[in-house]
Coordinates of C-alpha atoms and ligand atoms in Angstrom, one line a residue:
M28 CA -27.4 -19.9 39.2
K29 CA -29.5 -21.1 37.3
N30 CA -28.8 -23.5 34.6
E31 CA -28.2 -21.1 31.7
V32 CA -26.6 -23.9 29.3
L33 CA -29.7 -26.1 29.7
E34 CA -31.6 -23.0 29.1
Y35 CA -30.2 -22.3 26.0
M36 CA -30.1 -25.8 24.6
T37 CA -33.0 -26.0 22.6
A38 CA -34.0 -28.8 20.2
D39 CA -32.9 -27.1 17.2
M40 CA -29.4 -27.7 18.2
E41 CA -29.5 -30.9 17.4
T42 CA -30.6 -30.9 13.8
D43 CA -28.4 -27.7 12.7
D44 CA -26.3 -28.7 10.1
F45 CA -22.9 -25.9 10.5
Y46 CA -22.1 -28.0 13.8
N47 CA -23.8 -29.8 16.5
A48 CA -22.7 -31.1 20.0
E49 CA -23.0 -34.4 19.4
S50 CA -20.8 -35.0 16.1
I51 CA -18.1 -32.8 17.8
Q52 CA -18.3 -34.6 21.7
A53 CA -18.0 -38.0 19.2
A54 CA -14.5 -36.7 17.4
L55 CA -13.0 -35.5 21.3
K56 CA -12.0 -39.2 22.2
E57 CA -8.4 -38.6 21.6
C58 CA -8.4 -35.1 22.7
T59 CA -7.2 -34.9 26.6
A60 CA -7.4 -31.2 26.6
V61 CA -10.8 -30.8 25.3
K62 CA -12.9 -33.1 27.2
K63 CA -16.8 -31.9 26.8
V64 CA -18.3 -29.7 24.5
I65 CA -21.5 -27.5 25.4
C66 CA -23.5 -26.0 22.3
V67 CA -25.7 -23.3 22.9
K68 CA -27.7 -21.3 20.4
E69 CA -27.2 -18.0 21.8
C70 CA -25.0 -16.1 24.5
D71 CA -23.6 -12.7 25.3
S72 CA -20.3 -13.9 25.2
T73 CA -18.7 -17.7 25.5
N74 CA -16.1 -15.9 27.3
N75 CA -18.5 -14.6 29.2
L76 CA -20.9 -17.7 29.8
A77 CA -17.6 -19.6 30.1
K78 CA -16.5 -17.4 33.2
R79 CA -20.0 -17.9 35.0
C80 CA -19.4 -21.5 34.3
A81 CA -16.0 -21.6 35.5
E82 CA -16.8 -19.6 38.9
N83 CA -19.9 -22.1 38.9
G84 CA -17.5 -24.9 39.2
D85 CA -17.5 -26.5 36.0
K86 CA -14.1 -28.7 34.6
D87 CA -10.9 -27.7 33.1
G88 CA -11.4 -28.9 29.6
T89 CA -15.1 -27.8 28.8
L90 CA -15.6 -25.9 25.3
Y91 CA -18.3 -23.6 25.1
V92 CA -19.6 -23.1 21.7
A93 CA -22.5 -20.4 20.8
Q94 CA -24.5 -20.4 17.6
C95 CA -24.8 -16.7 17.9
Q96 CA -23.1 -13.9 20.4
T97 CA -25.1 -11.0 21.1
G98 CA -22.3 -9.3 23.1
G99 CA -19.0 -10.7 21.5
R100 CA -15.9 -9.4 22.5
G101 CA -12.7 -8.5 20.8
R102 CA -9.2 -7.3 22.4
R103 CA -8.8 -3.9 23.5
G104 CA -13.0 -3.4 24.3
R105 CA -13.6 -3.9 20.2
Q106 CA -16.8 -5.5 19.3
W107 CA -16.9 -9.0 17.7
I108 CA -19.2 -9.7 15.1
S109 CA -20.8 -13.1 15.7
P110 CA -24.4 -13.5 13.8
K111 CA -25.6 -17.7 13.4
D112 CA -23.6 -19.8 11.0
G113 CA -21.7 -17.1 10.3
G114 CA -18.7 -18.6 12.4
I115 CA -17.5 -20.5 15.1
W116 CA -17.9 -18.3 18.5
M117 CA -16.1 -20.7 21.8
T118 CA -14.4 -20.6 24.5
L119 CA -12.1 -23.3 26.1
L120 CA -12.0 -23.2 30.0
L121 CA -8.8 -24.3 31.7
R122 CA -7.6 -24.9 34.9
P123 CA -3.9 -25.4 34.2
D124 CA -1.2 -25.5 36.7
I125 CA 0.8 -22.7 35.6
N126 CA 2.1 -19.4 37.0
P127 CA -0.2 -16.7 36.0
A128 CA 2.7 -15.4 34.4
S129 CA 2.6 -17.7 31.9
A130 CA -1.1 -17.6 31.0
S131 CA -0.4 -15.5 28.1
M132 CA 1.3 -18.3 26.3
L133 CA -1.7 -20.3 25.7
T134 CA -3.3 -17.3 23.3
I135 CA -0.3 -18.4 21.1
V136 CA -0.6 -22.2 21.5
A137 CA -4.4 -21.9 20.9
A138 CA -3.2 -19.6 17.7
M139 CA -1.2 -22.3 16.7
A140 CA -3.9 -25.0 17.3
A141 CA -6.6 -22.5 15.1
A142 CA -4.1 -22.1 12.4
S143 CA -2.9 -25.6 12.1
A144 CA -6.2 -26.8 12.3
I145 CA -7.3 -24.5 9.0
K146 CA -4.3 -25.0 7.1
N147 CA -5.1 -28.8 7.8
I148 CA -8.7 -28.8 6.2
L149 CA -7.8 -26.1 3.4
K150 CA -4.9 -28.7 2.4
E151 CA -7.6 -31.8 2.4
E152 CA -9.9 -29.9 0.3
S153 CA -6.9 -29.0 -2.0
V154 CA -7.2 -25.2 -1.8
N155 CA -4.4 -22.9 -2.7
A156 CA -4.6 -20.4 0.2
E157 CA -2.1 -18.7 2.3
C158 CA -2.9 -19.4 5.9
N159 CA -0.4 -17.6 8.6
I160 CA -0.3 -16.2 12.2
K161 CA 0.1 -12.4 12.6
W162 CA 1.6 -11.8 16.0
P163 CA 0.6 -12.7 18.5
N164 CA -2.7 -14.6 17.5
D165 CA -4.7 -13.5 14.8
V166 CA -4.9 -16.1 11.9
V167 CA -5.0 -14.9 8.2
I168 CA -6.1 -16.4 5.2
N169 CA -4.2 -14.2 2.3
K170 CA -3.3 -11.8 4.5
K171 CA -7.0 -10.9 5.9
K172 CA -7.9 -11.7 9.4
I173 CA -10.4 -14.4 9.4
C174 CA -10.0 -15.8 13.7
G175 CA -9.0 -13.9 16.6
I176 CA -8.4 -15.1 20.4
L177 CA -9.3 -13.5 23.3
T178 CA -7.8 -14.5 26.7
E179 CA -9.1 -14.3 30.1
M180 CA -8.1 -15.4 33.3
R181 CA -8.9 -15.0 37.2
A182 CA -6.0 -15.5 39.5
E183 CA -5.3 -15.6 43.4
Y184 CA -2.6 -15.8 45.2
E185 CA -0.3 -16.6 42.3
K186 CA -2.5 -19.7 41.3
I187 CA -4.7 -19.8 38.3
Q188 CA -7.9 -20.4 39.5
Y189 CA -9.2 -20.8 35.5
V190 CA -8.0 -19.2 32.1
I191 CA -10.8 -18.8 29.3
I192 CA -9.5 -19.2 25.6
G193 CA -12.0 -17.4 23.4
I194 CA -11.6 -18.2 19.8
G195 CA -13.8 -16.6 17.0
I196 CA -13.6 -17.7 13.5
N197 CA -15.2 -16.2 10.6
V198 CA -16.2 -19.3 8.5
N199 CA -19.4 -18.2 6.3
M200 CA -19.4 -14.1 6.6
T201 CA -19.7 -12.9 3.3
E202 CA -19.6 -9.3 4.3
F203 CA -18.1 -7.0 7.3
P204 CA -18.7 -3.5 8.2
E205 CA -16.8 -0.9 6.2
E206 CA -14.5 0.3 8.9
I207 CA -13.2 -3.5 9.2
K208 CA -13.6 -5.0 5.5
E209 CA -9.8 -3.9 4.8
I210 CA -8.7 -6.4 7.6
A211 CA -11.6 -8.7 8.0
S212 CA -12.5 -11.6 6.3
S213 CA -14.0 -15.4 6.2
I214 CA -12.7 -18.6 5.2
R215 CA -15.7 -18.7 2.6
M216 CA -14.7 -15.2 1.4
Q217 CA -10.8 -16.2 1.0
T218 CA -11.4 -20.1 -0.8
G219 CA -14.8 -20.1 -1.9
K220 CA -15.3 -23.5 0.4
R221 CA -18.1 -23.7 2.7
V222 CA -16.7 -25.9 5.6
S223 CA -18.5 -27.4 8.2
G224 CA -18.3 -26.0 11.9
S225 CA -18.2 -29.4 13.1
R226 CA -14.9 -30.1 11.3
I227 CA -13.4 -27.0 12.4
I228 CA -14.1 -27.5 16.0
S229 CA -13.0 -30.7 16.0
A230 CA -9.7 -30.4 14.4
F231 CA -8.9 -27.2 16.6
A232 CA -9.3 -29.5 19.9
E233 CA -7.2 -32.1 18.4
E234 CA -4.4 -29.7 17.2
F235 CA -5.0 -27.5 20.7
T236 CA -4.7 -30.6 22.6
H237 CA -0.9 -31.8 20.9
Y238 CA 0.1 -28.3 21.2
Y239 CA -0.7 -27.8 24.8
Q240 CA 0.8 -31.3 25.7
E241 CA 4.1 -29.6 24.0
F242 CA 3.7 -26.6 26.1
L243 CA 3.1 -28.2 29.3
K244 CA 6.4 -30.2 28.9
S245 CA 8.3 -27.0 29.3
M246 CA 6.1 -24.8 30.5
D247 CA 6.8 -22.4 27.6
L248 CA 6.8 -22.4 24.1
S249 CA 10.4 -23.8 23.0
N250 CA 8.9 -26.8 21.4
I251 CA 6.2 -24.9 19.4
K252 CA 8.2 -21.6 18.4
A253 CA 9.8 -23.1 15.4
E254 CA 6.7 -23.9 13.9
Y255 CA 5.2 -20.7 15.2
N256 CA 7.7 -18.8 13.4
E257 CA 7.4 -20.7 10.1
I258 CA 4.0 -19.6 9.9
L259 CA 4.3 -16.3 11.3
I260 CA 3.3 -13.3 8.5
N261 CA 5.5 -10.4 10.7
T262 CA 9.1 -13.0 10.5
G263 CA 11.5 -10.6 8.4
K264 CA 8.9 -7.6 7.9
M265 CA 9.2 -3.8 9.1
V266 CA 6.8 -3.7 11.7
K267 CA 5.1 -0.7 13.4
I268 CA 4.5 -1.0 17.3
C269 CA 1.8 1.0 19.0
S270 CA 1.5 1.5 22.6
S271 CA 0.1 4.1 24.8
E272 CA 3.3 5.8 25.3
E273 CA 5.3 5.3 22.5
E274 CA 5.4 4.0 18.6
Y275 CA 8.4 3.1 16.6
T276 CA 9.0 0.7 13.8
G277 CA 11.5 -2.1 13.3
T278 CA 12.0 -5.6 11.4
A279 CA 10.4 -8.6 13.2
A280 CA 12.4 -11.6 13.9
G281 CA 9.9 -14.4 15.0
I282 CA 9.1 -14.9 18.8
N283 CA 11.2 -16.3 21.7
S284 CA 9.9 -19.4 24.2
R285 CA 7.7 -17.1 25.8
G286 CA 5.8 -15.5 23.0
E287 CA 7.7 -12.2 23.0
L288 CA 8.1 -10.7 19.7
L289 CA 12.0 -10.1 18.7
V290 CA 12.2 -6.7 16.9
V291 CA 15.5 -4.8 15.5
K292 CA 14.6 -1.1 15.4
E293 CA 16.0 0.7 12.8
D294 CA 19.1 2.0 14.7
G295 CA 20.1 -1.8 15.4
T296 CA 19.0 -2.5 18.9
N297 CA 17.2 -5.3 19.7
I298 CA 14.0 -5.4 21.8
K299 CA 11.3 -8.2 23.0
V300 CA 7.6 -6.9 22.6
S301 CA 5.2 -8.5 24.9
A302 CA 1.4 -8.9 23.9
G303 CA -1.0 -6.8 25.7
E304 CA -2.0 -3.4 25.2
V305 CA 0.5 -3.2 22.3
S306 CA -0.8 -3.2 18.7
V307 CA 1.9 -4.5 16.1
R308 CA 0.9 -3.4 12.4
G309 CA 2.5 -3.8 9.2
L310 CA 4.1 -0.4 8.2
Y311 CA 1.5 0.3 5.4
G312 CA -1.4 -2.0 6.3
Y313 CA -2.7 -4.8 8.7
V314 CA 0.5 -6.9 8.1
Ligands
BTN28 C1 -9.8 -10.1 18.5 O1 -10.2 -9.2 18.9 O2 -9.2 -10.5 17.9 C2 -10.1 -11.5 19.7 C3 -11.6 -12.2 19.3 C4 -12.2 -13.2 20.3 C5 -13.8 -13.5 19.5 C6 -13.9 -14.5 20.2 S1 -15.7 -15.1 19.7 C7 -15.7 -16.4 21.3 C8 -15.3 -15.6 22.2 N1 -16.2 -14.5 22.7 C9 -16.3 -13.5 22.6 O3 -16.8 -12.6 23.2 N2 -14.7 -13.6 22.3 C10 -14.5 -14.7 21.9

């Protein structure tokens, strides 16, 4: 394979002021889960780039960041708009020694890390805004989605070859297409602040290292779930669960140690909802 990473790394990356690889790499000293950062000017999707690099032997802990994605992908086949300087479009490559069935929990680990990183920065900036998670992995500010996560993996014979966790954070965007503008927003639109990309990426790497270590201690979310449930926007609220087979409502009661959403249905039955092809909405809107 041609080395597309080097091909994309052009001189103007160095002077880019939203983020640059050197300042992020310098901040990664303590981050055992994120060891190396590769910034590219443009790619189709950082998830696709990470997959190609993983197939080519890239190591656990490599983080790919693109200034712009021409084919950014969201969950359920949706498009993810990723213009230059609009936000952070990045994917972390991991090669964890865990059961493939546990990989979906890493999405929750990443959501927790993204939410904590953003919460800490807003606190440092004395911004008074509510930053929460909408189950399973959307980060919301003032109930508007500012971050989404798409996790993919390759596993063979019950062994994970690699997991890639793609994270999109809308930082500076000021407008969204009609069809998503009721749901989507950016840190800038919700807080009036322009936060540096390097700062968010470094804070994410630090928080991810912490929560990933907690995950690896128990191989589940036992050590994280209390903190997650505290910032989960759905807790105690009515939610509508939609899958291809059925649709029902109930009250969300937080996640369990495997990241399933516990819901008490209107008839009193308790159910566990697994992330995947279900969508969870508030009764009257997105949350
Ligand atoms: C969602 O639908 O909520 C998930 C969105 C994930 C977007 C990120 S941006 C970086 C990475 N590359 C992609 O193509 N998608 C993810």
